[in-house]
Coordinates of C-alpha atoms in Angstrom, one line a residue:
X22 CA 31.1 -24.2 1.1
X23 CA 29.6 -25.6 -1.9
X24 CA 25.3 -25.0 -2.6
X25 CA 23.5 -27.8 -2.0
X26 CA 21.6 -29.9 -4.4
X27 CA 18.9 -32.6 -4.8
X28 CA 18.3 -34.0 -8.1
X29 CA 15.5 -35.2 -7.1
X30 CA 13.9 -32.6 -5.1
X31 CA 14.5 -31.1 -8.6
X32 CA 12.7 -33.5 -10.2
X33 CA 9.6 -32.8 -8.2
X34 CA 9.9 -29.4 -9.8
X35 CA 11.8 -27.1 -7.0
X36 CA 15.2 -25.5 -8.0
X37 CA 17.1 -25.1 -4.7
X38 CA 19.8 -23.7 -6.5
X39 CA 17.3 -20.7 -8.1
X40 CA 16.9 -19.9 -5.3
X41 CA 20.3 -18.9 -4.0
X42 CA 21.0 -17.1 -7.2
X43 CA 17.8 -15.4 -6.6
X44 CA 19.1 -14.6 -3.1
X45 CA 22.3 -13.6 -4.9
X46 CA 20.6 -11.2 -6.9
X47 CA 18.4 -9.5 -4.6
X48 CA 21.2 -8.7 -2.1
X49 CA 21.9 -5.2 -3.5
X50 CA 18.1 -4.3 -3.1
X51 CA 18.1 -5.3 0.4
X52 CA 21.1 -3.1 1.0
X53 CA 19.4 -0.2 0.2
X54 CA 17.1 -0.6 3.2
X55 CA 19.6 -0.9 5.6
X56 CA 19.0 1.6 8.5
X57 CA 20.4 2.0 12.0
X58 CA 19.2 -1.3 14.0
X59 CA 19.6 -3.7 11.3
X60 CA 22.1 -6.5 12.6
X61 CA 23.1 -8.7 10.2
X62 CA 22.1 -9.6 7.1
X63 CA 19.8 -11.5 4.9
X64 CA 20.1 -15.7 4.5
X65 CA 19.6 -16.5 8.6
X66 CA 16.7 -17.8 10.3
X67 CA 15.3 -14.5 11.1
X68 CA 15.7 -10.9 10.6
X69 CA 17.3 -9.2 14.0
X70 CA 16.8 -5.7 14.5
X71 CA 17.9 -3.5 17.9
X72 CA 15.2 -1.3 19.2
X73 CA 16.4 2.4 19.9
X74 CA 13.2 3.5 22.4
X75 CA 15.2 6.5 23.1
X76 CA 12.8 9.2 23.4
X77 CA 9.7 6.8 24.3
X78 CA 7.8 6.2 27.7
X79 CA 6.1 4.1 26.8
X80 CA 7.3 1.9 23.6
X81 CA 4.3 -0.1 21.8
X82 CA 4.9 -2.3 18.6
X83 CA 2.2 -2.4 15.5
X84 CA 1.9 -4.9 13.2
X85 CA 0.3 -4.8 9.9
X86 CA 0.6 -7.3 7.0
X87 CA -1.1 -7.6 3.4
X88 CA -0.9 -8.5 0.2
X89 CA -1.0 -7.1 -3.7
X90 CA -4.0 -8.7 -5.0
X91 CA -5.0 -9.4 -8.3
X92 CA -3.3 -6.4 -9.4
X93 CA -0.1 -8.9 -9.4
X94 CA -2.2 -10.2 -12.6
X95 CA -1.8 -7.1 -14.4
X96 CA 2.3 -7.2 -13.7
X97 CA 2.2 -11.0 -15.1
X98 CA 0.6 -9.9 -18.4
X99 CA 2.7 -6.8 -18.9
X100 CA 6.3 -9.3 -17.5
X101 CA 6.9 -6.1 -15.6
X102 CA 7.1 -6.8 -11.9
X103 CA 9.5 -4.6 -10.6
X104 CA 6.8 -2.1 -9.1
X105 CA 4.7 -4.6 -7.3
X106 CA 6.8 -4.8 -4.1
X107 CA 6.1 -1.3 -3.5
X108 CA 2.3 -1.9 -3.6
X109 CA 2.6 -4.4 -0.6
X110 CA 5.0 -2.6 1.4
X111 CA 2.7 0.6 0.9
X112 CA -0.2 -1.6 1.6
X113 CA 1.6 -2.8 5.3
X114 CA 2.8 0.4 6.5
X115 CA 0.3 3.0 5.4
X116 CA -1.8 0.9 7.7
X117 CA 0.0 0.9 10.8
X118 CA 0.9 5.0 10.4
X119 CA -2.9 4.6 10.9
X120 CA -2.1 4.4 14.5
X121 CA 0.7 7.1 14.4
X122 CA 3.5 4.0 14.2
X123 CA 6.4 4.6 12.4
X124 CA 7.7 1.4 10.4
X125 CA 11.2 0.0 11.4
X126 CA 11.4 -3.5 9.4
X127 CA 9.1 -5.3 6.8
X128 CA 9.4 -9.1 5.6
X129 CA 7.8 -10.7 2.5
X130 CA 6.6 -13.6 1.3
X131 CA 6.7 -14.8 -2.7
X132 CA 4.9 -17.8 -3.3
X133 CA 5.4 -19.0 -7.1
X134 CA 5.0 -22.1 -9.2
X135 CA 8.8 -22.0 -10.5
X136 CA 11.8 -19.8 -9.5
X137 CA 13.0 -17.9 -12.5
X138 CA 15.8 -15.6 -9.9
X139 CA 15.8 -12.7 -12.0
X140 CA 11.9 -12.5 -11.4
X141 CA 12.2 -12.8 -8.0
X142 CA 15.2 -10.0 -7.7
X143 CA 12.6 -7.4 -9.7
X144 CA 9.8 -7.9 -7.1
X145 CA 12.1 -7.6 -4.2
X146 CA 13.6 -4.4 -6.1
X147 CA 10.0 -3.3 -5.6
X148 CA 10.1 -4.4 -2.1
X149 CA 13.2 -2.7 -1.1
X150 CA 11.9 0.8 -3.0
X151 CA 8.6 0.6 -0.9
X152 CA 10.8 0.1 2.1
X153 CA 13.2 3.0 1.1
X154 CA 10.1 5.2 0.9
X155 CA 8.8 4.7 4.2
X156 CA 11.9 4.6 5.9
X157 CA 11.9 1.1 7.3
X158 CA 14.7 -1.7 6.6
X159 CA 13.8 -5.3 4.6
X160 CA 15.1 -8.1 6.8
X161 CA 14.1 -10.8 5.8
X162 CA 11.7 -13.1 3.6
X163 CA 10.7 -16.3 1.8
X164 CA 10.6 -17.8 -2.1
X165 CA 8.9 -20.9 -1.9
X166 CA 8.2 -22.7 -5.1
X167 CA 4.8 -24.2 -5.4
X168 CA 5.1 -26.7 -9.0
X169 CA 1.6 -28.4 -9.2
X170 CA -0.2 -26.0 -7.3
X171 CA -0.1 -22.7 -9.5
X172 CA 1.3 -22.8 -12.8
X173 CA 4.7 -21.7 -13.5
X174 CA 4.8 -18.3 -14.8
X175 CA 2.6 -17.8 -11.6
X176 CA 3.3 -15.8 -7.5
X177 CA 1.5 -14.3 -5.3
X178 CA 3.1 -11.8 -2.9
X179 CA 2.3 -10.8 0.6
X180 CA 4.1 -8.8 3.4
X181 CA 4.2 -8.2 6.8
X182 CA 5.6 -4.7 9.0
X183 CA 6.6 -4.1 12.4
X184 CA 6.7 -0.5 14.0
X185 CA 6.7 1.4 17.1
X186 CA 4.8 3.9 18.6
X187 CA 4.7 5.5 22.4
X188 CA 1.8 4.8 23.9
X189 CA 0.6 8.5 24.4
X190 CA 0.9 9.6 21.0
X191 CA -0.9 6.7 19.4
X192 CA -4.0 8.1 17.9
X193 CA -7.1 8.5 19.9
X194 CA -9.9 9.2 17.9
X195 CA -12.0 9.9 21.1
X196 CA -10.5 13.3 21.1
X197 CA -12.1 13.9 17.7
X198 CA -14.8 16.6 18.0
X199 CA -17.5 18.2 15.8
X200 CA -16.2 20.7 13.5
X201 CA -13.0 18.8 12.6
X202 CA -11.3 18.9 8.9
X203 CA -11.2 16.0 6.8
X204 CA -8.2 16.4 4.9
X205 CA -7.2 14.3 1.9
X206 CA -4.5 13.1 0.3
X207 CA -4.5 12.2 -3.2
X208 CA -3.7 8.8 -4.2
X209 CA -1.5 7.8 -7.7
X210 CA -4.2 5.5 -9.0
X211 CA -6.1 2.3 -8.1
X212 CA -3.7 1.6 -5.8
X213 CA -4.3 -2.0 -4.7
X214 CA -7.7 -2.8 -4.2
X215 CA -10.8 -3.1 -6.5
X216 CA -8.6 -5.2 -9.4
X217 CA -11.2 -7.9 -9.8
X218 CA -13.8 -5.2 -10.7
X219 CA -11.0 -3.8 -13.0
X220 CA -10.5 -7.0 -15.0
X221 CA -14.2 -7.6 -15.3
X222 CA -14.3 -4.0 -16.4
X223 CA -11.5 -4.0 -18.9
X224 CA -10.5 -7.1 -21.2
X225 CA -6.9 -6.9 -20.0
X226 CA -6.0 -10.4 -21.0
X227 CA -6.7 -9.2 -24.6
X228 CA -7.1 -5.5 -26.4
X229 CA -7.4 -3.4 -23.7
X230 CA -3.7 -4.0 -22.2
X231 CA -2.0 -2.2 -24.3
X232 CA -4.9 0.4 -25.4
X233 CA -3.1 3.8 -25.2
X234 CA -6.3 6.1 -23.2
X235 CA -5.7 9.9 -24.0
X236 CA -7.4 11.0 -20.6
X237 CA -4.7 8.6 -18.8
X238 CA -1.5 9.5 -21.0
X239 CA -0.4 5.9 -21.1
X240 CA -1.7 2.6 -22.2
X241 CA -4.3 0.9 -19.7
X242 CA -2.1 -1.8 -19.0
X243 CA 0.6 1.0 -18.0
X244 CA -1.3 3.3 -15.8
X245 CA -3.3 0.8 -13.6
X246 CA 0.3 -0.8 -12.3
X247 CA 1.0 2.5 -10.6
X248 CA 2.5 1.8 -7.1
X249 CA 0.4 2.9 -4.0
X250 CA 1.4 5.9 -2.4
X251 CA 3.4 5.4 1.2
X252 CA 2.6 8.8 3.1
X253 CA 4.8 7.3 5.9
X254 CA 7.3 10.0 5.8
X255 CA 5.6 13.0 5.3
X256 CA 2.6 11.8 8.0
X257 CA 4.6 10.8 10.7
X258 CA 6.9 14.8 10.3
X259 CA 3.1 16.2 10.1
X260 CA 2.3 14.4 13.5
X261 CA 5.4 16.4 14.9
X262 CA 3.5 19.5 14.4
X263 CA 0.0 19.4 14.2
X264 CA -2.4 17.4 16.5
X265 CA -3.9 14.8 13.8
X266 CA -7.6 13.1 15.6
X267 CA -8.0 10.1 13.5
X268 CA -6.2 8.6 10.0
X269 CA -7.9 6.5 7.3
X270 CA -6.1 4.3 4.9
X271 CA -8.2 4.2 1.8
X272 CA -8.6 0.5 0.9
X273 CA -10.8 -2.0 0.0
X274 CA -14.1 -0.8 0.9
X275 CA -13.3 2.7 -0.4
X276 CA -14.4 5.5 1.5
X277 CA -18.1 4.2 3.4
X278 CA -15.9 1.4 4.8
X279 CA -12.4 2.4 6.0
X280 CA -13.3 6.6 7.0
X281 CA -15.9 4.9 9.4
X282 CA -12.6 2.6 10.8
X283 CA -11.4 6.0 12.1
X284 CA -14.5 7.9 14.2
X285 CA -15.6 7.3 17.2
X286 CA -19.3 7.1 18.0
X287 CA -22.0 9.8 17.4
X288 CA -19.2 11.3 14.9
X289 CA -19.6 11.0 11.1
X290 CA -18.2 12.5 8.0
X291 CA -19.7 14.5 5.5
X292 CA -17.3 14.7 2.6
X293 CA -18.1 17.1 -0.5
X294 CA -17.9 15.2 -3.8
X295 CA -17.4 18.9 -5.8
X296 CA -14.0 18.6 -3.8
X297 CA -12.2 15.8 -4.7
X298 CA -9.9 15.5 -7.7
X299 CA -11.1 12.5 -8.8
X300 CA -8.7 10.6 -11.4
X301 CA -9.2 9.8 -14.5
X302 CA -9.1 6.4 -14.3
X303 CA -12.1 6.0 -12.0
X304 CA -14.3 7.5 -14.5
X305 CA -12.8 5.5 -17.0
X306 CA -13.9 2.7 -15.1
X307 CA -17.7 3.8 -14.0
X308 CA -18.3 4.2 -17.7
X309 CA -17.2 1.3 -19.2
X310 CA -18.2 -0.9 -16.6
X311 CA -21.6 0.8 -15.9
X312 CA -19.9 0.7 -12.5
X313 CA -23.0 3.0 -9.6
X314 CA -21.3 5.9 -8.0
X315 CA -22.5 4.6 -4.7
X316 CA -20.6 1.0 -5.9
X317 CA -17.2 3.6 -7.0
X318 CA -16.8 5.1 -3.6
X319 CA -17.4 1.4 -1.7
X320 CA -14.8 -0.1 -4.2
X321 CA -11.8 2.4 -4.7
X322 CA -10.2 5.2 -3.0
X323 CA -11.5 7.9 -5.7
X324 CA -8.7 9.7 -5.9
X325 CA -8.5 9.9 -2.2
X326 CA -5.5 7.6 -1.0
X327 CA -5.5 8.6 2.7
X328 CA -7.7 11.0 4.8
X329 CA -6.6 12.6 7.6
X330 CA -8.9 14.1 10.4
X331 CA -7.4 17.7 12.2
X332 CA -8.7 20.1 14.3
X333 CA -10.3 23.0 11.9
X334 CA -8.0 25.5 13.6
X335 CA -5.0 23.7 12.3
X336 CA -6.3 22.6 8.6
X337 CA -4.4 25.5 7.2
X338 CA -1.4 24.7 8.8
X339 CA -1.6 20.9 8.5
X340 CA -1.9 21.6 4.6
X341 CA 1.2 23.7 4.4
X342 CA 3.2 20.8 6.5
X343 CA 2.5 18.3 4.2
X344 CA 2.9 20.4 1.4
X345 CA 6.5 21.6 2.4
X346 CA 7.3 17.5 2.9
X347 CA 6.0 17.0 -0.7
X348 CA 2.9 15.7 -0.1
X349 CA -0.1 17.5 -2.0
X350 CA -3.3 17.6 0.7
X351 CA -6.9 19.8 0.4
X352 CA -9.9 19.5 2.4
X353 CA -12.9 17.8 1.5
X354 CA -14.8 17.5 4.0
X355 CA -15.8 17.8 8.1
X356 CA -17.3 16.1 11.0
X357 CA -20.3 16.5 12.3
X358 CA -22.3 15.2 14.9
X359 CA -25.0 11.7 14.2
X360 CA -24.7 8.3 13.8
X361 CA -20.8 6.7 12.5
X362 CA -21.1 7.0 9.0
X363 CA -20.0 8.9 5.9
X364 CA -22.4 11.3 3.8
X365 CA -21.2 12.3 0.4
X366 CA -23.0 15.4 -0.7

């Protein structure tokens, strides 16, 4: 059948035909997701997907959605955006492992103020690598063009997961106890949070872009457009084995905002700063921007992309899981009895 067009819809500045090229171009990155469920493809009215609860009691869903921030800005000056996808499917799903859930599909959302197709196949390349990584299939999503409203060269990305859980091993952080390990899990950057403090920081839009930093071994530009970590896969084989109290997802808010998120009451966290392996890049940033450590650790993760609570008996083999599933993880700190809250010391 032939693609539809209005010349006049065109007029008013929205290509429909970009947009099926761009859904041309993006097929091969959606096929890459594809995993046992999927039913259909891409281009109907919604994504279908068949539950296998095989193995579950007591099946619960979790939804988590997000977006990439002003970190999208960074992509936009470099004209690399082939990387951001990964950020907002990391962003979805790292949340709802939060709650032990396993990710099975992800949809996303591209608002932009004109359709240049082989834009919008680079950030669903992203998309569909994030989704690769944590094992869950893309099904579906959306391209709108928004002329007048943002300017051309312009998007914004969001995203939006569905997973599933049984019921008795989401995590309960009521069975958290005193004397627990806080385990963390190093992050690859900035991650996704904290990028208006970054461009205030740094004069990205002019000579610090493409300033090559020695202590980061790239340009500025280069190393802050790291993807987020997903530690979907190596959590989730981890929860198989070891009894894991409480997860945080180390956001916005950085560590005296989301570590709180996972303790219960009359629990808090005392997490030595001689510890972590702090990158780089967040000292770069406290210097330059005459940034308060107290300001660092309630902004960005640190270093620190997701901590994981186990019982003490278990840290050492916790450690060892994660390490055999690739995933680097040391301790840093415990949990101790007072008011909810975290105490770096």
């Amino acid at each position: 059948m032939e693609k539809s067009f209005s010349r006049s819809y065109a007029a008013a500045g929205v290509d429909i035909t970009a947009g099926y090229k761009s859904v041309e171009l993006m097929k091969g990155h959606v096929k890459r997701t594809m995993i046992p469920g999927v039913l259909g493809g891409i281009g109907g009215f919604g994504g279908l997907f068949e539950l296998d609860l095989s193995g579950m009691t007591h099946p619960v869903l979790v939804s988590g959605t997000d977006g990439v921030g002003t970190k999208i800005r960074v992509a936009q000056l470099l004209d690399k955006h082939d990387t951001v996808g990964i950020d907002c499917v990391a962003m979805c799903v790292n949340d709802i492992l939060a709650c032990g859930a396993k990710p099975l599909i992800f949809l996303d959302y591209i608002a932009c103020g004109k359709n240049v197709p082989e834009k919008i196949a680079a950030i669903v390349a992203g998309v569909a690598e994030g989704c690769v990584q944590a094992g869950c299939a893309l099904v579906g999503g959306e391209t709108a063009e928004h002329p007048g409203m943002m300017p051309e060269q312009d998007y914004d990305l969001a995203g939006f997961t569905v997973g599933a859980v049984d019921k008795d091993a989401i995590l309960d952080i009521n069975e958290m106890e005193a004397g627990d390990v806080i385990l963390a899990l190093p992050s690859t950057g900035v991650h996704s949070n904290g990028f208006s403090l970054v461009r205030k920081v740094f004069d990205l839009e002019g000579k610090d872009l493409h300033r090559y930093v020695p202590e980061l071994g790239a340009e500025l530009g280069e190393s802050l457009l790291t993807p987020t970590k997903i530690y979907v896969k190596p959590v989730l084989k981890l929860m198989e084995q070891v009894k894991v109290h409480g997860v945080s997802h180390i956001t916005g808010g950085g560590f005296y905002e989301n570590i709180p998120r996972c303790l219960p009451d009359g629990l808090r966290a005392k997490i030595q700063k001689s510890s972590l392996h702090i990158l780089p890049i967040f000292d770069l940033i406290a210097k330059e921007g005459d940034v308060p450590e107290r300001d660092m650790f309630n902004t960005y993760n640190m270093g620190v992309g997701m901590a994981l609570i186990v019982p003490a008996a278990e840290a050492d083999k916790a450690v060892a899981a994660l390490k055999a599933e690739g995933q680097e993880a040391y301790v840093m700190g415990e949990i101790l009895r007072g008011e909810k809250g975290v105490e770096l010391c």
